[in-house]
Coordinates of C-alpha atoms and ligand atoms in Angstrom, one line a residue:
M541 CA 0.0 0.0 0.0
T542 CA 3.0 2.3 0.2
K543 CA 5.0 3.5 -2.8
D544 CA 7.5 0.5 -2.4
S545 CA 7.6 -0.8 -5.9
S546 CA 9.1 -4.3 -5.1
T547 CA 6.1 -5.4 -2.9
Q548 CA 2.7 -6.0 -4.5
H549 CA -0.3 -4.7 -2.5
L550 CA -3.9 -5.8 -2.2
V551 CA -6.3 -3.4 -0.7
V552 CA -9.7 -4.7 0.3
I553 CA -12.4 -2.1 0.9
G554 CA -14.8 -3.2 3.6
A555 CA -14.1 -5.5 6.6
G556 CA -17.4 -7.5 6.3
A557 CA -17.7 -11.2 5.7
S558 CA -16.6 -11.1 2.0
G559 CA -13.8 -8.6 2.3
Y560 CA -12.3 -10.3 5.3
F561 CA -12.5 -13.7 3.6
C562 CA -10.9 -12.4 0.5
A563 CA -8.1 -10.8 2.5
V564 CA -7.2 -13.7 4.7
N565 CA -7.3 -16.2 1.8
A566 CA -5.2 -14.0 -0.4
A567 CA -2.7 -13.4 2.3
R568 CA -2.5 -17.2 3.0
L569 CA -2.2 -18.1 -0.7
C570 CA 0.4 -15.4 -1.5
P571 CA 3.1 -15.1 1.1
G572 CA 4.8 -11.9 0.1
L573 CA 1.7 -10.1 -1.0
S574 CA 0.9 -7.2 1.4
V575 CA -2.8 -7.2 2.3
T576 CA -4.7 -4.4 3.9
I577 CA -8.4 -4.0 4.7
L578 CA -9.8 -0.5 4.9
E579 CA -13.0 -0.2 7.0
K580 CA -15.0 3.0 7.3
T581 CA -16.4 2.2 10.8
G582 CA -14.6 1.4 14.0
K583 CA -15.5 -2.3 13.8
T584 CA -14.7 -5.3 11.7
L585 CA -17.2 -8.1 10.8
S586 CA -20.1 -6.3 12.4
K587 CA -22.9 -8.1 10.5
V588 CA -21.2 -11.5 11.2
K589 CA -21.3 -10.6 14.9
V590 CA -25.0 -9.8 15.0
S591 CA -26.1 -12.3 12.4
G592 CA -28.5 -15.1 13.1
G593 CA -29.6 -13.5 16.3
G594 CA -25.9 -13.5 17.5
R595 CA -25.5 -17.2 16.5
C596 CA -24.3 -16.6 12.9
N597 CA -26.0 -18.7 10.4
V598 CA -22.8 -19.2 8.6
T599 CA -24.0 -21.3 5.6
H600 CA -26.7 -23.8 4.6
R601 CA -26.6 -27.6 4.4
A602 CA -24.6 -28.7 1.3
L603 CA -26.8 -29.4 -1.6
P604 CA -26.1 -30.1 -5.3
I605 CA -25.0 -26.7 -6.8
A606 CA -28.1 -26.5 -9.1
A607 CA -30.4 -26.9 -6.0
F608 CA -28.3 -24.5 -3.9
T609 CA -28.4 -21.7 -6.5
G610 CA -32.2 -22.0 -6.6
N611 CA -32.1 -20.0 -3.3
Y612 CA -30.8 -16.8 -5.0
P613 CA -33.4 -14.5 -6.6
R614 CA -30.5 -12.6 -8.2
G615 CA -27.0 -13.9 -9.0
A616 CA -27.7 -17.7 -9.5
R617 CA -25.6 -17.8 -12.6
L618 CA -22.6 -16.2 -10.9
L619 CA -23.1 -18.5 -7.9
K620 CA -22.9 -21.6 -10.2
R621 CA -19.3 -20.5 -10.9
T622 CA -18.2 -19.4 -7.5
L623 CA -19.8 -22.4 -5.7
H624 CA -17.7 -24.8 -7.9
Q625 CA -14.7 -23.2 -6.3
F626 CA -16.1 -22.8 -2.7
Q627 CA -19.4 -24.4 -1.7
A628 CA -21.1 -25.0 1.6
S629 CA -19.0 -28.1 2.3
D630 CA -15.9 -26.0 1.8
T631 CA -17.2 -23.3 4.2
W632 CA -17.8 -26.1 6.7
N633 CA -14.3 -27.5 6.3
W634 CA -12.6 -24.1 6.3
F635 CA -14.1 -23.2 9.7
E636 CA -13.8 -26.7 11.2
S637 CA -10.2 -27.0 10.2
R638 CA -9.6 -23.7 12.1
G639 CA -11.2 -25.2 15.3
V640 CA -14.9 -24.0 14.9
Q641 CA -17.3 -26.9 15.4
L642 CA -20.4 -26.5 13.3
K643 CA -23.9 -28.1 13.4
T644 CA -26.8 -28.3 10.9
E645 CA -30.3 -27.6 12.2
A646 CA -33.4 -29.4 10.9
D647 CA -34.2 -26.7 8.4
G648 CA -30.7 -26.9 6.9
R649 CA -29.2 -23.8 8.5
V650 CA -25.6 -24.2 9.7
F651 CA -24.4 -22.6 13.0
P652 CA -21.4 -22.8 15.2
C653 CA -22.0 -25.4 17.9
S654 CA -21.2 -22.7 20.4
N655 CA -24.3 -20.9 19.2
N656 CA -22.2 -17.8 19.3
S657 CA -21.0 -15.8 16.3
Q658 CA -17.8 -15.0 18.2
S659 CA -16.5 -18.4 17.3
I660 CA -16.7 -17.4 13.6
T661 CA -15.2 -13.9 14.1
D662 CA -12.4 -15.3 16.3
A663 CA -11.4 -17.8 13.6
L664 CA -11.3 -15.1 10.9
E665 CA -9.4 -12.7 13.2
A666 CA -6.9 -15.4 14.1
E667 CA -6.4 -16.1 10.4
A668 CA -5.8 -12.4 9.7
R669 CA -3.1 -12.3 12.5
K670 CA -1.5 -15.5 11.3
Y671 CA -1.0 -14.2 7.8
G672 CA -0.3 -10.6 8.6
V673 CA -3.4 -8.9 7.2
H674 CA -3.4 -5.2 8.2
V675 CA -6.7 -3.8 9.2
Q676 CA -7.2 -0.1 9.2
L677 CA -10.4 1.2 10.8
H678 CA -12.1 4.6 10.3
Q679 CA -10.9 4.7 6.7
T680 CA -13.7 5.6 4.2
V681 CA -12.8 5.2 0.6
M682 CA -14.1 8.1 -1.5
A683 CA -12.7 7.5 -4.9
L684 CA -10.6 5.0 -6.9
K685 CA -8.3 5.9 -9.8
A686 CA -7.5 3.0 -12.2
P687 CA -3.9 2.5 -13.2
E688 CA -2.9 4.4 -16.4
N689 CA -0.8 1.5 -17.6
S690 CA -2.9 -1.5 -17.0
P691 CA -1.5 -5.1 -17.4
Q692 CA -3.3 -5.3 -20.7
A693 CA -1.4 -2.4 -22.0
G694 CA 1.5 -4.8 -22.5
T695 CA 3.9 -3.0 -20.2
G696 CA 4.7 -6.2 -18.3
Q697 CA 4.6 -4.2 -15.1
P698 CA 1.1 -3.3 -14.1
G699 CA 0.4 0.3 -13.0
R700 CA -1.1 1.0 -9.6
W701 CA -4.5 1.9 -8.3
E702 CA -4.9 5.1 -6.3
I703 CA -7.3 5.1 -3.4
Q704 CA -8.6 8.4 -2.1
L705 CA -9.6 8.3 1.5
M706 CA -11.9 10.7 3.3
G707 CA -9.9 13.4 5.0
Q708 CA -6.5 12.5 3.5
S709 CA -4.9 14.4 0.7
D710 CA -2.3 11.7 -0.4
P711 CA -3.9 8.7 -2.1
L712 CA -2.9 5.2 -1.2
Q713 CA -1.6 2.9 -3.9
A714 CA -2.4 -0.8 -4.6
D715 CA -1.9 -3.4 -7.3
Y716 CA -5.2 -5.1 -6.7
I717 CA -8.4 -3.7 -5.3
C718 CA -11.3 -5.8 -3.9
V719 CA -14.4 -3.7 -3.4
A720 CA -16.4 -5.4 -0.6
V721 CA -18.5 -2.6 0.7
G722 CA -21.7 -4.6 1.2
G723 CA -25.2 -3.6 0.2
L724 CA -25.6 0.2 0.3
I725 CA -29.1 1.5 0.5
K726 CA -28.3 4.9 -0.8
R727 CA -27.4 5.0 -4.5
D728 CA -24.9 7.8 -3.9
A729 CA -22.7 5.5 -1.8
Y730 CA -22.0 3.5 -5.0
Q731 CA -20.8 6.6 -6.9
F732 CA -17.1 5.8 -6.6
I733 CA -17.8 2.5 -8.3
A734 CA -20.1 4.0 -11.0
N735 CA -17.2 6.5 -11.8
L736 CA -15.1 3.5 -12.8
G737 CA -17.6 2.7 -15.6
H738 CA -19.6 0.0 -13.7
E739 CA -23.4 0.2 -14.0
I740 CA -25.2 0.2 -10.6
L741 CA -28.7 -1.3 -10.5
P742 CA -31.0 0.6 -8.1
P743 CA -30.6 -0.8 -4.6
V744 CA -33.8 -1.9 -2.9
P745 CA -34.3 -4.0 0.2
S746 CA -35.0 -7.8 0.1
L747 CA -36.2 -10.0 2.9
F748 CA -39.0 -8.2 4.7
T749 CA -42.4 -8.9 6.1
F750 CA -45.8 -7.6 5.0
N751 CA -47.8 -4.9 6.8
L752 CA -51.6 -4.9 6.9
G753 CA -52.3 -1.8 8.9
R754 CA -55.4 -2.2 11.0
H755 CA -56.9 -5.6 10.3
S756 CA -58.8 -8.0 12.5
I757 CA -56.6 -11.0 11.6
T758 CA -53.7 -9.4 13.4
G759 CA -55.6 -10.3 16.6
L760 CA -54.4 -13.8 15.8
M761 CA -50.7 -12.8 16.2
G762 CA -48.5 -15.7 16.9
V763 CA -50.7 -18.2 15.0
S764 CA -48.8 -20.0 12.2
V765 CA -49.8 -22.4 9.4
E766 CA -47.2 -25.0 8.5
N767 CA -47.7 -25.0 4.7
A768 CA -49.7 -22.1 3.2
A769 CA -49.5 -20.9 -0.4
V770 CA -49.2 -17.1 -0.9
R771 CA -49.6 -15.4 -4.3
I772 CA -49.2 -11.7 -5.1
V773 CA -52.1 -10.5 -7.2
G774 CA -51.2 -9.2 -10.6
S775 CA -47.8 -11.0 -10.7
K776 CA -46.5 -14.5 -11.2
L777 CA -44.9 -14.3 -7.7
K778 CA -46.0 -17.3 -5.5
Q779 CA -44.4 -19.1 -2.6
T780 CA -45.3 -21.9 -0.2
G781 CA -44.2 -22.7 3.3
P782 CA -44.9 -21.7 6.9
L783 CA -46.9 -18.5 7.3
L784 CA -46.9 -16.5 10.5
I785 CA -49.6 -14.0 11.6
T786 CA -47.9 -11.1 13.4
H787 CA -49.3 -8.0 15.2
W788 CA -48.5 -6.0 12.1
G789 CA -49.4 -8.4 9.3
F790 CA -47.7 -11.5 7.9
S791 CA -44.3 -13.1 8.2
G792 CA -42.7 -16.5 8.1
P793 CA -40.7 -18.2 5.3
A794 CA -43.4 -18.0 2.7
V795 CA -43.6 -14.2 3.0
L796 CA -39.8 -13.7 3.3
K797 CA -39.2 -15.8 0.1
L798 CA -41.9 -13.7 -1.7
S799 CA -40.2 -10.5 -0.5
A800 CA -36.9 -11.7 -1.9
W801 CA -38.2 -12.9 -5.3
G802 CA -40.4 -9.9 -5.6
A803 CA -38.0 -7.3 -4.2
E804 CA -37.9 -5.1 -7.4
W805 CA -41.5 -5.5 -8.3
L806 CA -42.7 -4.7 -4.8
A807 CA -40.5 -1.7 -4.6
E808 CA -42.0 -0.4 -7.9
K809 CA -45.5 -0.8 -6.3
T810 CA -44.2 1.1 -3.2
Y811 CA -45.2 -1.9 -1.2
Q812 CA -49.0 -1.5 -1.9
F813 CA -50.3 -4.7 -3.3
S814 CA -52.7 -7.6 -2.6
I815 CA -52.0 -11.2 -1.7
L816 CA -54.1 -14.3 -2.0
I817 CA -53.6 -16.9 0.7
N818 CA -54.4 -20.5 0.3
W819 CA -54.4 -21.6 4.0
L820 CA -54.5 -25.2 3.0
G821 CA -51.4 -25.1 0.7
E822 CA -50.8 -26.0 -2.9
Q823 CA -52.1 -29.6 -2.4
W824 CA -55.6 -28.1 -2.1
P825 CA -56.3 -26.1 -5.3
E826 CA -59.8 -24.7 -5.4
N827 CA -61.1 -27.2 -8.0
K828 CA -59.9 -30.2 -5.9
L829 CA -61.5 -28.7 -2.7
R830 CA -64.8 -28.1 -4.5
E831 CA -64.7 -31.7 -5.9
Q832 CA -64.2 -33.2 -2.5
W833 CA -66.3 -30.8 -0.5
A834 CA -69.4 -33.0 -0.5
E835 CA -67.4 -35.9 0.9
I836 CA -65.8 -33.7 3.6
R837 CA -69.2 -32.3 4.6
D838 CA -70.7 -35.8 4.8
Q839 CA -67.9 -37.1 6.9
N840 CA -68.3 -34.3 9.4
A841 CA -72.1 -34.0 9.2
A842 CA -72.8 -34.8 12.8
H843 CA -70.4 -32.2 14.2
A844 CA -70.7 -28.5 14.8
M845 CA -68.4 -26.6 12.4
G846 CA -66.5 -24.9 15.2
D847 CA -65.7 -28.2 16.8
K848 CA -64.7 -30.1 13.6
N849 CA -62.0 -28.6 11.5
P850 CA -61.1 -31.2 8.9
F851 CA -58.0 -29.4 7.6
G852 CA -55.9 -29.4 10.7
L853 CA -55.7 -25.5 10.8
P854 CA -55.0 -23.9 14.2
K855 CA -58.2 -23.6 16.2
R856 CA -58.1 -19.8 16.4
L857 CA -57.6 -19.4 12.7
W858 CA -60.4 -21.9 11.9
S859 CA -62.8 -19.9 14.1
Y860 CA -61.6 -16.7 12.3
L861 CA -62.2 -18.1 8.8
L862 CA -65.6 -19.4 9.8
K863 CA -66.5 -15.9 11.0
T864 CA -65.2 -14.3 7.8
A865 CA -67.4 -16.7 5.8
G866 CA -70.4 -15.7 8.0
I867 CA -70.7 -19.1 9.7
I868 CA -71.6 -19.5 13.3
E869 CA -69.5 -22.2 15.1
S870 CA -72.5 -24.1 16.4
L871 CA -73.9 -24.7 12.9
Y872 CA -73.7 -28.4 12.0
W873 CA -71.8 -29.4 8.9
S874 CA -74.9 -31.1 7.6
K875 CA -76.8 -27.8 7.7
L876 CA -74.2 -25.6 5.9
P877 CA -76.2 -23.6 3.3
A878 CA -74.7 -23.1 -0.2
G879 CA -73.9 -19.4 0.1
P880 CA -71.7 -19.5 3.2
Q881 CA -70.3 -22.8 2.0
N882 CA -69.1 -21.1 -1.2
K883 CA -67.7 -18.2 0.9
L884 CA -65.8 -20.6 3.2
I885 CA -64.2 -22.5 0.2
Q886 CA -63.1 -19.1 -1.2
T887 CA -61.7 -18.0 2.2
L888 CA -59.8 -21.2 2.6
V889 CA -58.1 -21.2 -0.8
A890 CA -58.1 -17.6 -2.0
D891 CA -58.2 -15.3 1.0
V892 CA -57.4 -11.7 -0.1
Y893 CA -55.4 -9.2 2.0
N894 CA -54.3 -5.7 1.0
I895 CA -50.7 -5.1 2.0
N896 CA -49.7 -1.6 3.0
G897 CA -46.0 -1.3 3.5
K898 CA -43.2 -3.6 4.8
T899 CA -41.2 -4.3 8.0
T900 CA -37.6 -5.4 8.1
F901 CA -37.3 -9.0 9.3
K902 CA -35.3 -9.0 12.6
E903 CA -33.1 -6.3 10.9
E904 CA -31.8 -9.1 8.7
F905 CA -32.4 -7.4 5.4
V906 CA -30.1 -7.7 2.4
T907 CA -29.9 -5.5 -0.7
C908 CA -31.2 -6.4 -4.1
G909 CA -29.3 -4.3 -6.7
G910 CA -25.8 -3.0 -6.8
V911 CA -23.0 -3.7 -9.2
D912 CA -24.4 -5.1 -12.4
L913 CA -23.1 -8.6 -13.0
A914 CA -22.7 -8.2 -16.8
A915 CA -19.4 -6.4 -16.3
V916 CA -18.0 -8.9 -13.7
D917 CA -16.3 -12.2 -14.6
P918 CA -18.4 -14.7 -12.6
M919 CA -15.4 -17.1 -12.3
H920 CA -13.0 -14.7 -10.7
M921 CA -15.1 -11.8 -9.6
Q922 CA -12.8 -9.5 -11.6
S923 CA -14.1 -6.4 -13.3
R924 CA -14.4 -6.8 -17.1
V925 CA -13.7 -3.0 -17.3
H926 CA -10.6 -2.8 -15.2
P927 CA -8.2 -5.7 -14.6
G928 CA -7.0 -5.9 -11.0
L929 CA -10.4 -4.7 -9.7
Y930 CA -12.6 -7.2 -7.9
F931 CA -16.0 -7.2 -6.4
T932 CA -17.2 -9.6 -3.7
G933 CA -20.3 -10.0 -1.5
E934 CA -23.4 -8.0 -1.3
V935 CA -22.1 -5.0 -3.3
L936 CA -22.9 -7.2 -6.3
N937 CA -26.4 -7.6 -7.6
V938 CA -26.6 -10.9 -5.8
D939 CA -28.9 -11.9 -2.9
G940 CA -30.2 -15.0 -1.3
I941 CA -33.2 -15.9 0.8
T942 CA -32.7 -16.5 4.6
G943 CA -30.9 -19.6 5.7
G944 CA -27.2 -18.9 5.4
F945 CA -27.2 -18.3 1.6
N946 CA -26.0 -14.7 1.9
F947 CA -23.0 -15.6 3.9
Q948 CA -22.2 -18.5 1.5
H949 CA -22.1 -16.0 -1.3
A950 CA -19.8 -13.7 0.7
W951 CA -17.4 -16.6 1.5
A952 CA -17.5 -18.0 -2.1
S953 CA -17.0 -14.7 -3.9
G954 CA -14.3 -13.7 -1.4
F955 CA -12.5 -17.0 -2.0
A956 CA -12.9 -16.8 -5.8
A957 CA -11.4 -13.3 -5.9
A958 CA -8.5 -14.3 -3.5
S959 CA -7.7 -17.3 -5.7
H960 CA -7.5 -15.2 -8.9
I961 CA -5.4 -12.5 -7.2
A962 CA -3.1 -15.3 -6.1
Q963 CA -2.8 -16.6 -9.7
N964 CA -2.0 -13.1 -11.0
Y965 CA 0.4 -12.4 -8.2
Q966 CA 2.3 -15.6 -8.9
Q967 CA 2.4 -14.9 -12.6
T968 CA 3.7 -11.3 -12.2
T969 CA 6.3 -12.3 -9.6
E970 CA 7.6 -15.2 -11.8
N971 CA 7.9 -12.7 -14.7
Q972 CA 10.0 -10.3 -12.6
Ligands
FAD17 C1 -28.7 -8.1 11.1 C2 -28.3 -9.0 10.0 C3 -28.2 -10.3 10.2 C4 -27.9 -11.2 9.2 N1 -27.8 -12.5 9.4 C5 -27.4 -13.4 8.4 C6 -27.3 -14.8 8.6 O1 -27.4 -15.3 9.8 N2 -26.9 -15.6 7.6 C7 -26.7 -15.0 6.3 O2 -26.3 -15.8 5.4 N3 -26.8 -13.7 6.1 C8 -27.2 -12.9 7.1 N4 -27.3 -11.6 6.8 C9 -26.8 -11.0 5.5 C10 -25.3 -11.0 5.6 O3 -24.9 -10.4 6.8 C11 -24.7 -10.2 4.4 O4 -25.2 -10.6 3.2 C12 -23.2 -10.2 4.5 O5 -22.7 -9.7 5.7 C13 -22.6 -9.4 3.3 O6 -21.2 -9.4 3.5 P1 -20.3 -8.2 2.8 O7 -18.9 -8.5 3.1 O8 -20.6 -8.2 1.3 O9 -20.9 -6.8 3.3 P2 -20.9 -6.3 4.8 O10 -20.9 -7.4 5.8 O11 -22.1 -5.3 4.8 O12 -19.6 -5.5 5.0 C14 -19.3 -4.3 4.2 C15 -18.3 -3.5 5.0 O13 -17.8 -2.4 4.2 C16 -17.7 -1.2 4.9 N5 -17.8 -0.1 4.0 C17 -18.9 0.4 3.3 N6 -18.5 1.4 2.5 C18 -17.2 1.6 2.7 C19 -16.2 2.6 2.2 N7 -16.6 3.5 1.3 N8 -15.0 2.5 2.7 C20 -14.6 1.6 3.6 N9 -15.4 0.7 4.1 C21 -16.7 0.7 3.7 C22 -18.9 -1.3 5.8 O14 -18.8 -0.5 7.0 C23 -18.9 -2.8 6.2 O15 -18.2 -3.1 7.3 C24 -27.6 -10.7 7.9 C25 -27.7 -9.3 7.6 C26 -28.1 -8.5 8.7 C27 -28.2 -7.0 8.4

């Protein structure tokens, strides 16, 4: 990072998961490369520390790559390349071989056995110390200037990047830059990247819950359905899975997945839209329920409707749905008139709610948008505009659903960039 021309320097911008991982792996793979992380705040790895409710959901259960990438609304194509170099099993081995015992929970999320994110940050920090990574806090990068004589200019000796820091007149210099500044909600914060000729796709939040405003169903807060199907009216967006009623609206995996897959569309609609809930799940489409209704009614004929809920829905929800359909709980199944029966079928499989705004899920939002992938080599994370410039983690237009997929992208992209920097470093040092 100094003007010493015999040593090559990598500067990583951002001490989050992906920048840190790139730095420690590059330093390990290239003894002799000087590696510095510049971090604008006073802390490193802050999101890792608070992630997963302080437990750090470090990755997801290993799956075939095609199945794993199905969990990324944006960036699946890039992930296909990076995961071939560093997938969930590699994350597992990387941390376990550095003394962090991991465990997989029933839903596939991987955590340290300590249930404490400190185990993860300790391992990364020990690695940084072991390989001499310099970390400089309170350093905000304001601008980057590309080398005038890039390696492609055929000089044999690449030029150096200049890094302008806030409050400092003299720029720093580096041979390789890794931009790992995370998801930035304000578009202006990406300006120093846009100035290099990289397109920035508008950043919008992903992973949020749906607000209803004042609605009687919020009285059922805490009630959840194991396998509902939720569809956004006027779009092709549809997800299934657990659905949770909260005091402000709806949450749970079905809603979080919808918010991720629909992040851009929902932002365009300023989070005003309608959803259709099938409380019985996809296995009960309306036509099947109508076909089997007579049989269901006959089987339960001798019971009051409030007492006999043939679909296994939570009792409070069943009572609520009966009320919505205008059915009193003491009515016998055998006496159910055609009008309320029709309304109940509709309510069970196509219950409409108007959504009015969003709420961040446990603060664990990620950013959809950022550096356009078209100008980034998906194998090495290197810019197609400027050799020697790399992008890793959430600054890219890549995001996953909850479950450890976002950290897996951070590790995989950080590792892919580090490996390519190591290759370039070895080539240039051999040529000298
Ligand atoms: C509360 C919370 C919990 C989460 N929990 C999980 C989880 O359990 N599992 C999971 O997979 N994902 C989780 N995520 C998502 C995950 O944390 C992120 O996807 C991941 O941290 C992205 O890593 P990153 O290195 O790209 O960016 P970040 O971790 O955001 O790091 C970027 C760093 O760059 C610094 N920076 C920004 N601009 C500059 C600049 N100009 N100069 C210098 N430094 C700069 C920032 O201060 C920051 O430290 C969670 C997210 C949040 C917010």
